[in-house]
PDB file of C-alpha atoms in Angstrom:
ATOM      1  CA  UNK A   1      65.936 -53.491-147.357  1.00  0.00           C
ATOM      2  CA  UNK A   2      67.822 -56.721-145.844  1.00  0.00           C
ATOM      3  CA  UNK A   3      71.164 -58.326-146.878  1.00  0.00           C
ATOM      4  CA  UNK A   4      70.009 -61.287-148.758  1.00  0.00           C
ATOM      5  CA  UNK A   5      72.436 -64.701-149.181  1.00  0.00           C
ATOM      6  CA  UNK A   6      73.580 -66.082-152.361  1.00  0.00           C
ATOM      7  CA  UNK A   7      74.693 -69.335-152.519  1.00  0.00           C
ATOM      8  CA  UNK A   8      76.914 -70.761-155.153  1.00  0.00           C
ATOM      9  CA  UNK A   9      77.358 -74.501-156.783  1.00  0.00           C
ATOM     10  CA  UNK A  10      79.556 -76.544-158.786  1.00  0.00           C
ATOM     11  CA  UNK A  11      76.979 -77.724-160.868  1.00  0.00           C
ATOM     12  CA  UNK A  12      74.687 -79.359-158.572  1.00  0.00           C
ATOM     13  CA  UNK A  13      72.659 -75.799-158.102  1.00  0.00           C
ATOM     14  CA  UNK A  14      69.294 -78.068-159.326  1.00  0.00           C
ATOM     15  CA  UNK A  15      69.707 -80.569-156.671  1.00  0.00           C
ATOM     16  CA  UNK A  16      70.304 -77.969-153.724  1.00  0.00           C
ATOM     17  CA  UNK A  17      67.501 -75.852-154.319  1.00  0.00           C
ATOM     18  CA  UNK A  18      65.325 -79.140-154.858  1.00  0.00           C
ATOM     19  CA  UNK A  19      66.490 -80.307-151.793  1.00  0.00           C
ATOM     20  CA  UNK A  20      66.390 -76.945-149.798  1.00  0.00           C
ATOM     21  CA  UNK A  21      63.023 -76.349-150.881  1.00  0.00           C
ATOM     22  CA  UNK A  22      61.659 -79.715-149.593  1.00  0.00           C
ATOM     23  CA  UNK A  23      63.192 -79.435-146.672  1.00  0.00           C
ATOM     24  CA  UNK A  24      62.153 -76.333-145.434  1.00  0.00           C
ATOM     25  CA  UNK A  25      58.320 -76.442-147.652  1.00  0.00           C
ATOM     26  CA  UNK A  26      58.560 -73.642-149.947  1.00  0.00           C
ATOM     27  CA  UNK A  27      56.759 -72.849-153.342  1.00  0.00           C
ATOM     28  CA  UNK A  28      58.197 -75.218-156.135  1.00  0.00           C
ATOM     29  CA  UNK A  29      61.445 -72.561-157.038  1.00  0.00           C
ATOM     30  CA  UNK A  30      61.717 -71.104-160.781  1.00  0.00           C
ATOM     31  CA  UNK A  31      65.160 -71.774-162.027  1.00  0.00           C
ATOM     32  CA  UNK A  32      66.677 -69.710-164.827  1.00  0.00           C
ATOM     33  CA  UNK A  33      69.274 -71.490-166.539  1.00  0.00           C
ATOM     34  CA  UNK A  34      72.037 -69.854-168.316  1.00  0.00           C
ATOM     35  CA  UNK A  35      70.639 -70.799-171.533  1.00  0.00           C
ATOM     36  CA  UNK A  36      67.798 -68.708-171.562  1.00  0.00           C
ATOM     37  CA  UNK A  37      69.599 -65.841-171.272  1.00  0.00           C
ATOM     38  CA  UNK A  38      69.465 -63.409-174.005  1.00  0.00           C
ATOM     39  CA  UNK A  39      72.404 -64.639-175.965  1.00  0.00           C
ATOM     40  CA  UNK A  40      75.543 -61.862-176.405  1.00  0.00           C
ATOM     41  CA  UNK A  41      77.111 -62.549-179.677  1.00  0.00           C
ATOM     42  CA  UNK A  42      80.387 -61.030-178.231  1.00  0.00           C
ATOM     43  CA  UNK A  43      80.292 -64.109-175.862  1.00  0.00           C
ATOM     44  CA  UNK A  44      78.826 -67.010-177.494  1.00  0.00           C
ATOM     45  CA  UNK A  45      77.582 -69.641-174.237  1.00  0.00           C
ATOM     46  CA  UNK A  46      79.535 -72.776-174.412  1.00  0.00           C
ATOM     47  CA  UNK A  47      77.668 -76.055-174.627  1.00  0.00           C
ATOM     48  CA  UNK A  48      78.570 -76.922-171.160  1.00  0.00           C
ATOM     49  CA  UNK A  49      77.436 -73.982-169.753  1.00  0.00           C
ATOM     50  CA  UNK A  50      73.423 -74.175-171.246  1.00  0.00           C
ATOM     51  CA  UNK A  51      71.589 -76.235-168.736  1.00  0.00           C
ATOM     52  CA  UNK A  52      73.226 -74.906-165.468  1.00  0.00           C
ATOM     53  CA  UNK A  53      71.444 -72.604-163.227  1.00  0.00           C
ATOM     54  CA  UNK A  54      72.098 -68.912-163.698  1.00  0.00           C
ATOM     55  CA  UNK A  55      69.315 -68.128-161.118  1.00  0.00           C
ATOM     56  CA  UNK A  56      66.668 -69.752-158.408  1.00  0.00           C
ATOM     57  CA  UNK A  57      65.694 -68.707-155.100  1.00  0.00           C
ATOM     58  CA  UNK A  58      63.754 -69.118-152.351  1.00  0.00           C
ATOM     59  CA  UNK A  59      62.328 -67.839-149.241  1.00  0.00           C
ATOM     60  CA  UNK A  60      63.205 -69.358-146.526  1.00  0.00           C
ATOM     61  CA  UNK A  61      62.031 -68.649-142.685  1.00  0.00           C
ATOM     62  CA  UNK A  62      61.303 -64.737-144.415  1.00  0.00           C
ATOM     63  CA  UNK A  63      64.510 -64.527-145.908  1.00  0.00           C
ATOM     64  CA  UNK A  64      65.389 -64.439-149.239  1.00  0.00           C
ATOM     65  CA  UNK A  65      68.278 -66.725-150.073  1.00  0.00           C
ATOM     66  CA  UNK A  66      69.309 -66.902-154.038  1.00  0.00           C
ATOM     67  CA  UNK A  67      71.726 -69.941-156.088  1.00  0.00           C
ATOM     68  CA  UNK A  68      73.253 -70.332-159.048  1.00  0.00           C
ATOM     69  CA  UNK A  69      75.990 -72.746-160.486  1.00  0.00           C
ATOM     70  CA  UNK A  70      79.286 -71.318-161.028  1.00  0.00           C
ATOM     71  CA  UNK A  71      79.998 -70.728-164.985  1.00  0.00           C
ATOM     72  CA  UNK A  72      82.373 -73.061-166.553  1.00  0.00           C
ATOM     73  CA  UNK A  73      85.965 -71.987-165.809  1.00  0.00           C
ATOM     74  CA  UNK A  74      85.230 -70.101-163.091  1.00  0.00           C
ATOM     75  CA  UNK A  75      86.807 -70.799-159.971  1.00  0.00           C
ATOM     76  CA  UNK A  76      85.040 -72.611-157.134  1.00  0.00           C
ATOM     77  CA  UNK A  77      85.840 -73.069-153.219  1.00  0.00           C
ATOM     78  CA  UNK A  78      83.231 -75.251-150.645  1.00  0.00           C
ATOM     79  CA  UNK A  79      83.445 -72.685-147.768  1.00  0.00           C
ATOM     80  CA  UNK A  80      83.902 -69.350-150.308  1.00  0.00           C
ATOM     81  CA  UNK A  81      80.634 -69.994-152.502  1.00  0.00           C
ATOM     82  CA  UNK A  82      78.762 -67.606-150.759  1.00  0.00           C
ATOM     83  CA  UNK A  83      77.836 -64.089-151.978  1.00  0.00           C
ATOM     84  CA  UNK A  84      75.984 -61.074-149.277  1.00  0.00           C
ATOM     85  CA  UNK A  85      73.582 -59.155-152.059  1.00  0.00           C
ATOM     86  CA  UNK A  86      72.109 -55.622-151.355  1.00  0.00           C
ATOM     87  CA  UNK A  87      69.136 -55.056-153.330  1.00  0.00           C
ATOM     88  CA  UNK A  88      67.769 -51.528-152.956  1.00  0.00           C
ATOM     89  CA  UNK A  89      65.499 -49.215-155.242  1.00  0.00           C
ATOM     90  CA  UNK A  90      68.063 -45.963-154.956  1.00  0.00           C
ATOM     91  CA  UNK A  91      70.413 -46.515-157.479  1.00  0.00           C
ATOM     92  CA  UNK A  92      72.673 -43.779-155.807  1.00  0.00           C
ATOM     93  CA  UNK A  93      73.137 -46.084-152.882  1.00  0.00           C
ATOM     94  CA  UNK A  94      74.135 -49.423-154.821  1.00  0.00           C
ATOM     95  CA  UNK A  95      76.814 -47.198-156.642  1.00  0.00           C
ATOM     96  CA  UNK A  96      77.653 -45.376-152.788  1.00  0.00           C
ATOM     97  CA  UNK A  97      77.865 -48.912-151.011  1.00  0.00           C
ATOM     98  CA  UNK A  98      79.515 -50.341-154.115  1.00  0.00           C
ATOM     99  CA  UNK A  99      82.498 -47.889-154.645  1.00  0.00           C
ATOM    100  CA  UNK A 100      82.724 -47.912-150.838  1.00  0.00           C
ATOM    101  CA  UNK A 101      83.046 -51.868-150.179  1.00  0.00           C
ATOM    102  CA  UNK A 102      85.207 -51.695-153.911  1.00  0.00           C
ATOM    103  CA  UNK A 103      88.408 -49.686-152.085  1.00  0.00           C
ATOM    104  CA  UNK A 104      91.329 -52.185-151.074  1.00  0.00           C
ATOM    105  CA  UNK A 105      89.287 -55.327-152.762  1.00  0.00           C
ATOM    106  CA  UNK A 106      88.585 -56.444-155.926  1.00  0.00           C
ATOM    107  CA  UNK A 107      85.975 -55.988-158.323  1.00  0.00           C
ATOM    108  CA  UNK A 108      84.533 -58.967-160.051  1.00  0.00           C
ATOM    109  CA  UNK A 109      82.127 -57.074-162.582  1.00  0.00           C
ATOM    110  CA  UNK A 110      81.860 -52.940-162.436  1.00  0.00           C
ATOM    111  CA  UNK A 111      78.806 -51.589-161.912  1.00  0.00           C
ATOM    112  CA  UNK A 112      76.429 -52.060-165.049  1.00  0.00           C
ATOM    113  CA  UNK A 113      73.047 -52.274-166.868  1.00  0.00           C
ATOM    114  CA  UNK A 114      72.520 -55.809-167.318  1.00  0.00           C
ATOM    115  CA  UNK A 115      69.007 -58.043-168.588  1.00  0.00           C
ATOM    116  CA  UNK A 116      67.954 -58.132-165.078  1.00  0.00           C
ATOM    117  CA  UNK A 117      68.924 -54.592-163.648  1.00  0.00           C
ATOM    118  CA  UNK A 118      69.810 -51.163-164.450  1.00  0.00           C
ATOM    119  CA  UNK A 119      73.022 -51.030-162.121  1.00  0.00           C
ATOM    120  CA  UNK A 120      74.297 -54.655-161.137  1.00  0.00           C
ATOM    121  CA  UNK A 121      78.059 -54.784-160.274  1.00  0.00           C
ATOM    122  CA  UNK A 122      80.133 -57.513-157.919  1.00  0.00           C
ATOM    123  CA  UNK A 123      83.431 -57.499-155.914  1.00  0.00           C
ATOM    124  CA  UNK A 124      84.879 -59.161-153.177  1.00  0.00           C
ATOM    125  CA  UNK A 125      85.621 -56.297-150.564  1.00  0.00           C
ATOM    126  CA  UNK A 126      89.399 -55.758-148.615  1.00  0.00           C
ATOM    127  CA  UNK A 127      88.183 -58.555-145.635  1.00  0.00           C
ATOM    128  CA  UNK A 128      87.317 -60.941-148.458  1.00  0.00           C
ATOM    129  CA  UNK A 129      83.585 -61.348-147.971  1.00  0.00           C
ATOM    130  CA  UNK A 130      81.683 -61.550-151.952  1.00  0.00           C
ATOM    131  CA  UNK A 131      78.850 -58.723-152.787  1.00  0.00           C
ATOM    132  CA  UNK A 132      76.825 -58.519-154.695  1.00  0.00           C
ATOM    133  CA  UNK A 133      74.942 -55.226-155.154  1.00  0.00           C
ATOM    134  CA  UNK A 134      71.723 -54.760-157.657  1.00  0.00           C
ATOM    135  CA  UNK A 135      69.597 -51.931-158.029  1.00  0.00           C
ATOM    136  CA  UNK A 136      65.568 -53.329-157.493  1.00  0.00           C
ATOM    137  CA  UNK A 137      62.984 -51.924-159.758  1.00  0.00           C
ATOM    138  CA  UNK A 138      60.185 -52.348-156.955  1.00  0.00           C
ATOM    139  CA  UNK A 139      58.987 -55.525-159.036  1.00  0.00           C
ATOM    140  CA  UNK A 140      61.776 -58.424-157.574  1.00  0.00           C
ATOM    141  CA  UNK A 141      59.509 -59.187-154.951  1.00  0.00           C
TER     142      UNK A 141
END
């Protein structure tokens, strides 16, 4: 297990990982925009939000580091766009380390199944460094 880096944008997520992955020669990266995911009739996508980047990473020197745009309305700070993620295949640890890191901060999303993992959940912890913590099914690679 490492602690992998998330980076986030204000719409420019495309660019950056174009960019990042020129400069430092990596594969060509997938990107996942927020318009292919499964749609949730409960929250219908707005028009803005379709061709943004949910999702793209790369590796980078052996380390995994992840982006993604920030969704529309959400807030964004240069300096406070970036995220520490824990990916590990114990599901009783992501809910340990996430209920631990949770006390005196704030949650941003409990702990949940979600389209891309049984137990996904994100907070900001009491020193206000962003987690996020996502439990790997052995197939992420």
């Amino acid at each position: 297990m490492a602690i992998d880096i998330y980076l986030n944008f204000n719409g420019n997520t495309r660019e950056a990982v174009e960019y990042y992955a020129e400069v430092f020669g990596t594969e060509p990266p997938h990107m996942m925009t927020f318009g292919e995911a499964p749609p949730n009739p409960s929250h219908p996508l707005p028009e803005e939000a379709k061709h943004l980047v949910m999702h793209a990473n790369l590796k980078i020197a052996g380390s995994t580091v992840m982006f993604s745009d920030v969704f529309p309305g959400m807030p964004y700070v240069e300096g406070n766009n970036i995220n520490l993620t824990l990916m590990d295949t114990d599901e009783d640890k992501i809910k340990d380390w996430f209920h631990k890191l949770k006390e005196g901060g704030t949650v941003s999303m409990e702990l949940q199944k979600t389209f891309w993992s049984q137990c996904y959940g994100s907070l900001k912890d009491k020193f206000g460094i962003y987690w996020q913590l996502s439990h790997d099914n052995g197939q992420n690679g």
